[in-house]
mmCIF file of C-alpha atoms and ligand atoms in Angstrom:
data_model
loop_
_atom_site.group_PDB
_atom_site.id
_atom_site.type_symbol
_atom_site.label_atom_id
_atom_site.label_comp_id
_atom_site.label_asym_id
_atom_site.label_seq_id
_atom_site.Cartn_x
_atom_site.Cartn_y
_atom_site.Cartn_z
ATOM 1 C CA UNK A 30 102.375 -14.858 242.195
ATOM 2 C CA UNK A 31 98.480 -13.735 242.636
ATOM 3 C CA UNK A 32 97.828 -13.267 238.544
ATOM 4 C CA UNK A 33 95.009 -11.857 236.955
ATOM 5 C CA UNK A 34 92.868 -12.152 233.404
ATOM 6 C CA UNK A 35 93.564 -9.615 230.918
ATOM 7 C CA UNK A 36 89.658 -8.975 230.581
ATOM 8 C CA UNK A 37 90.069 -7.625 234.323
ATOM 9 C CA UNK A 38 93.779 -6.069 233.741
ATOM 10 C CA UNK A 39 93.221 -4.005 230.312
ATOM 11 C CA UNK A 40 90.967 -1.206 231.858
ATOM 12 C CA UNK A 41 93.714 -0.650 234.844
ATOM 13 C CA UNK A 42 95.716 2.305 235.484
ATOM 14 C CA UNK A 43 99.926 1.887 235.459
ATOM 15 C CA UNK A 44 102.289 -0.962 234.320
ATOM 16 C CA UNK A 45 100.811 -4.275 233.915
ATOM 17 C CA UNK A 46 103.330 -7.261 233.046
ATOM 18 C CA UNK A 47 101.784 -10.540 231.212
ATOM 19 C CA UNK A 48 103.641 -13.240 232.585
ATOM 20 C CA UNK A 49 103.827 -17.428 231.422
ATOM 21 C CA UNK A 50 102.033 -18.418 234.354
ATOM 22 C CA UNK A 51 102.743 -21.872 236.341
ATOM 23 C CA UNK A 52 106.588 -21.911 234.494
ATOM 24 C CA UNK A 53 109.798 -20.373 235.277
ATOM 25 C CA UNK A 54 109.966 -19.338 231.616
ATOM 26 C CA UNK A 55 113.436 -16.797 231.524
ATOM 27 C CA UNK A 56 111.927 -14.491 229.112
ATOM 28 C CA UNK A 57 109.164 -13.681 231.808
ATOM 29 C CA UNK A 58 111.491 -14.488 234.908
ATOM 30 C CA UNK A 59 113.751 -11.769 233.028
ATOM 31 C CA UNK A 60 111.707 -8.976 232.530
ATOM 32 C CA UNK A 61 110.060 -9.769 236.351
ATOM 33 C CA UNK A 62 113.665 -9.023 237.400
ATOM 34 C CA UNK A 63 114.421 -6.098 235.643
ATOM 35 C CA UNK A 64 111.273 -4.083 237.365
ATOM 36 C CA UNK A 65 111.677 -5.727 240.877
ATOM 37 C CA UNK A 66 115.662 -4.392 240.780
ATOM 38 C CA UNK A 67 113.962 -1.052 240.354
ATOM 39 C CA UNK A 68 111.009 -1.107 242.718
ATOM 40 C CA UNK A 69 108.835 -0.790 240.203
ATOM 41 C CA UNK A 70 105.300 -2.185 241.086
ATOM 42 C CA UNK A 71 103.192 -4.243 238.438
ATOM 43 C CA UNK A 72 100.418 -6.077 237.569
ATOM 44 C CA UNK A 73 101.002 -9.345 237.022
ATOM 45 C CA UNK A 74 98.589 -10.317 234.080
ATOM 46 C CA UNK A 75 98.342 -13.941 233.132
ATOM 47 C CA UNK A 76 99.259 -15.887 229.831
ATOM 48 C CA UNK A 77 99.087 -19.269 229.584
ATOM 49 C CA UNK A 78 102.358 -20.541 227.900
ATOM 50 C CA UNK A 79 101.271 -22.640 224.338
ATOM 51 C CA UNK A 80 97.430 -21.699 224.184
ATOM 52 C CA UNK A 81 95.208 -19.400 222.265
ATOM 53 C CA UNK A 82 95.333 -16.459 224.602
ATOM 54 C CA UNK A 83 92.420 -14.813 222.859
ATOM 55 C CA UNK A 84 91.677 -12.136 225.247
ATOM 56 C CA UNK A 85 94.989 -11.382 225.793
ATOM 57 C CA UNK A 86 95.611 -11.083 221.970
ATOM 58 C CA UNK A 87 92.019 -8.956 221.455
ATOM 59 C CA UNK A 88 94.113 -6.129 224.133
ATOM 60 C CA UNK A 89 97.260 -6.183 223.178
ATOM 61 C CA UNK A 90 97.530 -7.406 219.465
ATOM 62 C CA UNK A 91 99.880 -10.544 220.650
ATOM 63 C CA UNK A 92 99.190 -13.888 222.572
ATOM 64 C CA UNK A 93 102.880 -14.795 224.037
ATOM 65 C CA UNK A 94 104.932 -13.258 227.436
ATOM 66 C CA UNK A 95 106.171 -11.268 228.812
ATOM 67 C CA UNK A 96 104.206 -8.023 227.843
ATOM 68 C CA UNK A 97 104.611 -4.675 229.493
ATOM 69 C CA UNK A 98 101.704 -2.412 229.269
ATOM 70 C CA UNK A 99 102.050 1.078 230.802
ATOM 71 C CA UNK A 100 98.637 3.013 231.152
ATOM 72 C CA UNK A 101 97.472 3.774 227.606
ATOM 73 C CA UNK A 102 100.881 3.123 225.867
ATOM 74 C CA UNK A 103 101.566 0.486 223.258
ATOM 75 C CA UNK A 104 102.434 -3.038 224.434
ATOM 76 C CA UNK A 105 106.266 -3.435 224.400
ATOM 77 C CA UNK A 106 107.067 -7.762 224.353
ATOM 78 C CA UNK A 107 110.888 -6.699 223.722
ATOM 79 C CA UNK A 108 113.261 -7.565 225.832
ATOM 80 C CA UNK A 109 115.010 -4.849 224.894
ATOM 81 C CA UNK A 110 111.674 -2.389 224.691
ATOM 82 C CA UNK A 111 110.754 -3.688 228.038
ATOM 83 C CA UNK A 112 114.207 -2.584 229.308
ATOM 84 C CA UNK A 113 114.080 0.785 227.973
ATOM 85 C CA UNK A 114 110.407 1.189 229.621
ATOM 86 C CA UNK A 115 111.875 0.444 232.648
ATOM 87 C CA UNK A 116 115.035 2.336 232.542
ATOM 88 C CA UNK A 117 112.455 5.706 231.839
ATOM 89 C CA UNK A 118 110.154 4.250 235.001
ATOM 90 C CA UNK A 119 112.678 3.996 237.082
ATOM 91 C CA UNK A 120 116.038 5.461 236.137
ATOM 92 C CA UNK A 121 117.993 4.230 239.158
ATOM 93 C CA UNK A 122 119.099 1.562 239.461
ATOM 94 C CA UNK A 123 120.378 1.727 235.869
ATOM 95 C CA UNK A 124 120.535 -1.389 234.128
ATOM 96 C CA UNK A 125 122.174 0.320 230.965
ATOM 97 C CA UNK A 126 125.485 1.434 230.581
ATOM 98 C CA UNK A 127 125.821 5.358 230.086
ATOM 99 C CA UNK A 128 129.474 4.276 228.489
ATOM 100 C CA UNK A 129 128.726 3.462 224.997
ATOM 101 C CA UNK A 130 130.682 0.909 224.117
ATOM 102 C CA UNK A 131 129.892 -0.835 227.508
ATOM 103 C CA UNK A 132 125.942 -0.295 226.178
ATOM 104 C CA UNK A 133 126.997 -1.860 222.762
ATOM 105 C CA UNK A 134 128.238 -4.355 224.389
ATOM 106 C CA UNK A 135 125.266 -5.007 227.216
ATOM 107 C CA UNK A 136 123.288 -4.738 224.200
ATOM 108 C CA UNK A 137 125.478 -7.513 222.112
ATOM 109 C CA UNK A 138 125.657 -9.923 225.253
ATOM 110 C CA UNK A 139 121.926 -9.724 225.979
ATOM 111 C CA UNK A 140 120.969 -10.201 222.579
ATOM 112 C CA UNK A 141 122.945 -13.604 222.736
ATOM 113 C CA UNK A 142 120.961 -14.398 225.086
ATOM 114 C CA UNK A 143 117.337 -13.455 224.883
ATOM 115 C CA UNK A 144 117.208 -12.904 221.395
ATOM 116 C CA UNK A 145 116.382 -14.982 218.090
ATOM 117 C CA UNK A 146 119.401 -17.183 217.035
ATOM 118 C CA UNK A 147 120.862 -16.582 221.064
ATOM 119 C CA UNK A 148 121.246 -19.144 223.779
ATOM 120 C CA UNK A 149 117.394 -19.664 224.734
ATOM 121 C CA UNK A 150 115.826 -19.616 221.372
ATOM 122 C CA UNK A 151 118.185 -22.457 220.335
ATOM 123 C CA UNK A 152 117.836 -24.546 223.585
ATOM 124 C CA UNK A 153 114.180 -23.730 222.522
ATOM 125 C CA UNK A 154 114.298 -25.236 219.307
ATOM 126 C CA UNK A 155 116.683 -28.044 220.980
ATOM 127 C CA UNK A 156 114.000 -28.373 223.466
ATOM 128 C CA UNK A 157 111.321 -29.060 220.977
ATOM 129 C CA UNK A 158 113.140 -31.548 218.462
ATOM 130 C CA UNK A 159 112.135 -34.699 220.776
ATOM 131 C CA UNK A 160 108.579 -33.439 221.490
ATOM 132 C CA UNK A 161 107.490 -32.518 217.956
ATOM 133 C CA UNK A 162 109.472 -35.866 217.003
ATOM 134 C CA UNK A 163 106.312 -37.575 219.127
ATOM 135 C CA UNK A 164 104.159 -37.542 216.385
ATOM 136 C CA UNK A 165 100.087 -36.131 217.702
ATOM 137 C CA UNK A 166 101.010 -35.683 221.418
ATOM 138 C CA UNK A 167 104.303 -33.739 220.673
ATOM 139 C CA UNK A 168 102.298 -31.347 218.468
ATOM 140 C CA UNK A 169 99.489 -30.669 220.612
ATOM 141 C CA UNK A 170 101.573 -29.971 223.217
ATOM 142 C CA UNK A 171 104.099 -27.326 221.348
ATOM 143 C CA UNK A 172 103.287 -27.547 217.724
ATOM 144 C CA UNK A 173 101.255 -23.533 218.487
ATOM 145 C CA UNK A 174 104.799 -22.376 219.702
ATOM 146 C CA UNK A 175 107.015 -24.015 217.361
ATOM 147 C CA UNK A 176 105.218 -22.210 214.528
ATOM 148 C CA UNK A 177 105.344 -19.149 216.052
ATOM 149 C CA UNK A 178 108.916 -19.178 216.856
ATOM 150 C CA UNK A 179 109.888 -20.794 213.618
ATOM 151 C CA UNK A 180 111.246 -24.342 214.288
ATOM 152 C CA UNK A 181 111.949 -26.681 212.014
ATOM 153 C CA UNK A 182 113.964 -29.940 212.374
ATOM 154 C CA UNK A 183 117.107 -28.208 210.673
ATOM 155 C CA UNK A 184 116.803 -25.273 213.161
ATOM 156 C CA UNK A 185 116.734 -28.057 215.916
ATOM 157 C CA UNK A 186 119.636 -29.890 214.645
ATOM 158 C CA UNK A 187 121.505 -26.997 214.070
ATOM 159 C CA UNK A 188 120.784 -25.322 217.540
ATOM 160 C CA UNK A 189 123.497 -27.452 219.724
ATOM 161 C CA UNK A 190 126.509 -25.841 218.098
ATOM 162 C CA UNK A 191 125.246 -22.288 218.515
ATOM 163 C CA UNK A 192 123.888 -22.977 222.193
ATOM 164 C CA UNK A 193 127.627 -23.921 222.857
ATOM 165 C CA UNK A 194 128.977 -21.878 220.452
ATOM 166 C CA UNK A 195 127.241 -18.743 222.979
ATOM 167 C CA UNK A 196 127.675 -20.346 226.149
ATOM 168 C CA UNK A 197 131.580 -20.499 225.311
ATOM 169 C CA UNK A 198 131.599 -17.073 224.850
ATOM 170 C CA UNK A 199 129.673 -15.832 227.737
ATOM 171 C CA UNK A 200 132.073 -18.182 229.904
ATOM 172 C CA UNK A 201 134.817 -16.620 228.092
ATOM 173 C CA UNK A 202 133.383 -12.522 228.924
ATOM 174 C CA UNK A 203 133.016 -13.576 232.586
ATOM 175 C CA UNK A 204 136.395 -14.922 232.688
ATOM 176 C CA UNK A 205 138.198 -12.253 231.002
ATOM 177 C CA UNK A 206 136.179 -9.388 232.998
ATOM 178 C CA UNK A 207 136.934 -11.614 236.234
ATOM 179 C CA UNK A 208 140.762 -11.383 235.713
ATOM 180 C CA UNK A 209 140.206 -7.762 235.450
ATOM 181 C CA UNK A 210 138.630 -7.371 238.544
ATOM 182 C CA UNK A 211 134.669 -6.968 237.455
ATOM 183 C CA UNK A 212 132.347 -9.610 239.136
ATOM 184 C CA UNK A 213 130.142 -8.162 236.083
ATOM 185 C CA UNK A 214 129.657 -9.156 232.527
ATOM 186 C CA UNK A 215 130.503 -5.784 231.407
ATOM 187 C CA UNK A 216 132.052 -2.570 233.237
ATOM 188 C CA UNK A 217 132.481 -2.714 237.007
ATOM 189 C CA UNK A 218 128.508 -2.479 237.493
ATOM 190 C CA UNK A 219 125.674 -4.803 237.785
ATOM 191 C CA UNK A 220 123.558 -4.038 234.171
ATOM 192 C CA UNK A 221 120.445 -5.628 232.584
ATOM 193 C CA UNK A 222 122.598 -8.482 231.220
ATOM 194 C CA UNK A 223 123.127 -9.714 234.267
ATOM 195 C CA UNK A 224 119.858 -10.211 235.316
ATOM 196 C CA UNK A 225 119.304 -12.153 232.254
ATOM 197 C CA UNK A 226 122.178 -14.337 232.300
ATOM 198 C CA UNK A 227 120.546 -15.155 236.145
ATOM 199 C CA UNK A 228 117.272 -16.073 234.948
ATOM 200 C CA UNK A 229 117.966 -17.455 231.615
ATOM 201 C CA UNK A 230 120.832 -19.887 232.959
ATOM 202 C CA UNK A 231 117.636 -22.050 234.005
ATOM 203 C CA UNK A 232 117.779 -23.256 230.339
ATOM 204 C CA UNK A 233 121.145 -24.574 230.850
ATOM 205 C CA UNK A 234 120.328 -26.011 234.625
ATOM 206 C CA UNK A 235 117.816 -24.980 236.817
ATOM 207 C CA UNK A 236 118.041 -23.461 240.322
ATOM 208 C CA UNK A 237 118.207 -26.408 243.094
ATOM 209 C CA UNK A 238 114.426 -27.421 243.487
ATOM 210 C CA UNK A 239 114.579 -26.236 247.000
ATOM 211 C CA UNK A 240 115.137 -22.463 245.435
ATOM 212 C CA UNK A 241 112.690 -23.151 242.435
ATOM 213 C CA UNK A 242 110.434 -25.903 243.223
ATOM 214 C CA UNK A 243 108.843 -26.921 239.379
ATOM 215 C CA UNK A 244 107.414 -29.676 237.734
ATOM 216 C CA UNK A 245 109.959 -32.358 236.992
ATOM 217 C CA UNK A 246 109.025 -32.615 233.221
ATOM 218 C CA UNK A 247 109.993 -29.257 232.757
ATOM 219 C CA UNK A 248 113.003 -29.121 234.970
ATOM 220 C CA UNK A 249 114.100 -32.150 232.937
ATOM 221 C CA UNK A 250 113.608 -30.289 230.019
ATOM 222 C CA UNK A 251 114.856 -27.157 230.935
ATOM 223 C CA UNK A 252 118.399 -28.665 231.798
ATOM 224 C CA UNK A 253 121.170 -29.161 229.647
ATOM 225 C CA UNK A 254 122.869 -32.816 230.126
ATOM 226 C CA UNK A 255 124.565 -33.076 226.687
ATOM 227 C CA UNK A 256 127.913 -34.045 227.244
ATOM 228 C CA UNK A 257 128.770 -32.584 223.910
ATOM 229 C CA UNK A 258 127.849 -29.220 225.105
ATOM 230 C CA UNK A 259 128.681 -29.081 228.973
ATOM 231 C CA UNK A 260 131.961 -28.287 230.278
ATOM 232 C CA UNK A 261 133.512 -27.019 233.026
ATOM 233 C CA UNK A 262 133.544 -23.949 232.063
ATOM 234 C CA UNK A 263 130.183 -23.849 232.933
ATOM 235 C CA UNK A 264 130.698 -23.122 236.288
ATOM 236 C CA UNK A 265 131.851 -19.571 235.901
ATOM 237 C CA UNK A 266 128.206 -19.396 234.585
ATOM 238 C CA UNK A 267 126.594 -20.951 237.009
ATOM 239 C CA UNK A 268 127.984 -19.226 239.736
ATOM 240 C CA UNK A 269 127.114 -15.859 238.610
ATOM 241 C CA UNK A 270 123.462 -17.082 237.828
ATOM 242 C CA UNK A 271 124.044 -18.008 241.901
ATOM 243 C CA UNK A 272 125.611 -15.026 243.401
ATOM 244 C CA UNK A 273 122.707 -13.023 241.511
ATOM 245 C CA UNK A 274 120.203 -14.664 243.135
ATOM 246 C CA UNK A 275 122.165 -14.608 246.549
ATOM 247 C CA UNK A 276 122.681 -10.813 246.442
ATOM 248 C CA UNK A 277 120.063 -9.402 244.404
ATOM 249 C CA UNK A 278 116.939 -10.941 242.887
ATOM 250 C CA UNK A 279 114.317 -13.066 244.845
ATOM 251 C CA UNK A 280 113.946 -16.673 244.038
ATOM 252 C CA UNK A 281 111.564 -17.330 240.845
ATOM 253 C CA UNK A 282 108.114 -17.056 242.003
ATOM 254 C CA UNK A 283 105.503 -17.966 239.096
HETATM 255 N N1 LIG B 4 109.279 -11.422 222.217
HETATM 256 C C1 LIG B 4 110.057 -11.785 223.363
HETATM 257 C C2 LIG B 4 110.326 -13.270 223.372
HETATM 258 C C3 LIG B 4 109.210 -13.861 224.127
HETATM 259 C C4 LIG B 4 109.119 -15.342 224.081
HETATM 260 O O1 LIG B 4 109.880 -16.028 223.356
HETATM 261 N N2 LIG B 4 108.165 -15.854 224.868
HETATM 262 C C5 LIG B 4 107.951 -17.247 224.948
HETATM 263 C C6 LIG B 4 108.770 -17.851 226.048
HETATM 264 S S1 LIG B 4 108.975 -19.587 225.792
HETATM 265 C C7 LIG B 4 106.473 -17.508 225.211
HETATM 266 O O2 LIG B 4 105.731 -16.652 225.591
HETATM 267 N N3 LIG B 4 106.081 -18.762 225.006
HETATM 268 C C8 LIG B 4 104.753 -19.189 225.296
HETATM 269 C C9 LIG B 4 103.811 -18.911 224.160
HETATM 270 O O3 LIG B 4 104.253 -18.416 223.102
HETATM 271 O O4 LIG B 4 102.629 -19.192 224.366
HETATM 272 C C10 LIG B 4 111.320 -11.002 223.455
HETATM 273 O O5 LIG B 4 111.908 -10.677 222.419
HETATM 274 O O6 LIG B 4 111.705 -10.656 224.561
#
């Protein structure tokens, strides 16, 4: 992905998307997808995942990714505003229900997922327990983000029973929507939540290297090995995150 500075991307015309640059980071991966289903072109504007981000913040007001900027508009770094941005872009494909309690419940799932308190914000604060634990070099490296999105070693210790506390129930949604003959997580068409499950499920494990070459640190961060918390169950999971990127989305390109 050819990226390039805010300084140079602010005074552009049409949608510009900050991205985490160099990482596979879902939130970014995520809202990537949801445009690219659409044909929507973008900008790809670079952030650099844990740093200052000062010119980014002097445009838009925040320093994190992804944010979508169309023309003159305000900055949207919801998942959910960044959905609804693209749903007006680009109505078709639509991503979101028209059924509402299939939207209430694309809205529910998704939230799980991308949202505070759902399955990547706790295998966030998971994630960070053992580097802040470090002492100096664990805070350098992610003491910026773990202020911003409020860990704390309680939030960390707590975060294993809600990651599988979620991942049960997504397994559970596939499973029951499966045995009613939907290959989707809700209705019988592909929505927004699917997308994210697809590029989120890299916090549980990681497309094959071959698919999504990254650095190993990461990828050994980025995967979930606690026995505690895996199951089989997780295949269901998995192989939707699979048959998404088979059939719809292009592998992760960052
Ligand atoms: N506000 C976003 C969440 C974005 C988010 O958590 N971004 C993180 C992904 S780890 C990020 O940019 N981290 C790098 C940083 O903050 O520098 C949403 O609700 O969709």
């Amino acid at each position: 992905m050819e990226y390039i500075d805010p300084q140079q991307a602010r005074d552009m015309p049409g949608l510009r998307l900050v991205l985490t640059a160099g990482v596979p980071g879902p939130w970014s991966e995520a809202a990537k997808a949801v445009f690219q289903v659409k044909g929507v072109d973008f900008v790809p504007v670079r952030q650099v995942g844990g740093q200052e981000n000062a010119e980014l913040r002097a445009w838009t007001g925040r320093d994190n990714a992804p944010i979508a900027i169309q023309g003159d508009e305000p900055p949207r770094d919801g998942w959910a505003d960044i959905l609804s941005l693209a749903e007006r872009l680009a109505p078709k494909p639509g991503l979101v229900p028209e059924d509402l309690v299939l939207r209430a419940q694309m809205f529910g799932l998704a939230h799980l997922i991308c949202g505070p308190g759902g399955f990547a914000w706790e295998r966030r604060h998971q994630l960070f327990g053992p580097i802040m634990a470090m002492g100096p070099a664990g805070r350098e490296a992610v003491g910026r983000m773990a202020g911003k999105y409020a860990w704390s070693e309680e939030a960390s210790a707590a975060a294993p029973a809600r990651v599988a506390a979620i991942l049960r129930h997504l397994a559970d949604q596939l499973s029951a929507q499966a045995e009613r003959g939907s290959p989707w997580f809700v209705g019988d068409e592909m929505t927004a939540v699917d997308l994210y499950w697809a590029t989120f499920c890299a916090m549980l494990e990681p497309l094959p290297e071959e698919q999504c070459p990254m650095p190993t640190m990461l990828r050994q961060g980025y995967l979930l090995d606690d026995p505690a918390i895996r199951s089989e169950r997780d295949a269901i999971l998995l192989d939707h995150r699979d048959r998404i990127y088979r059939e719809v989305l292009p592998p992760p390109d960052f």
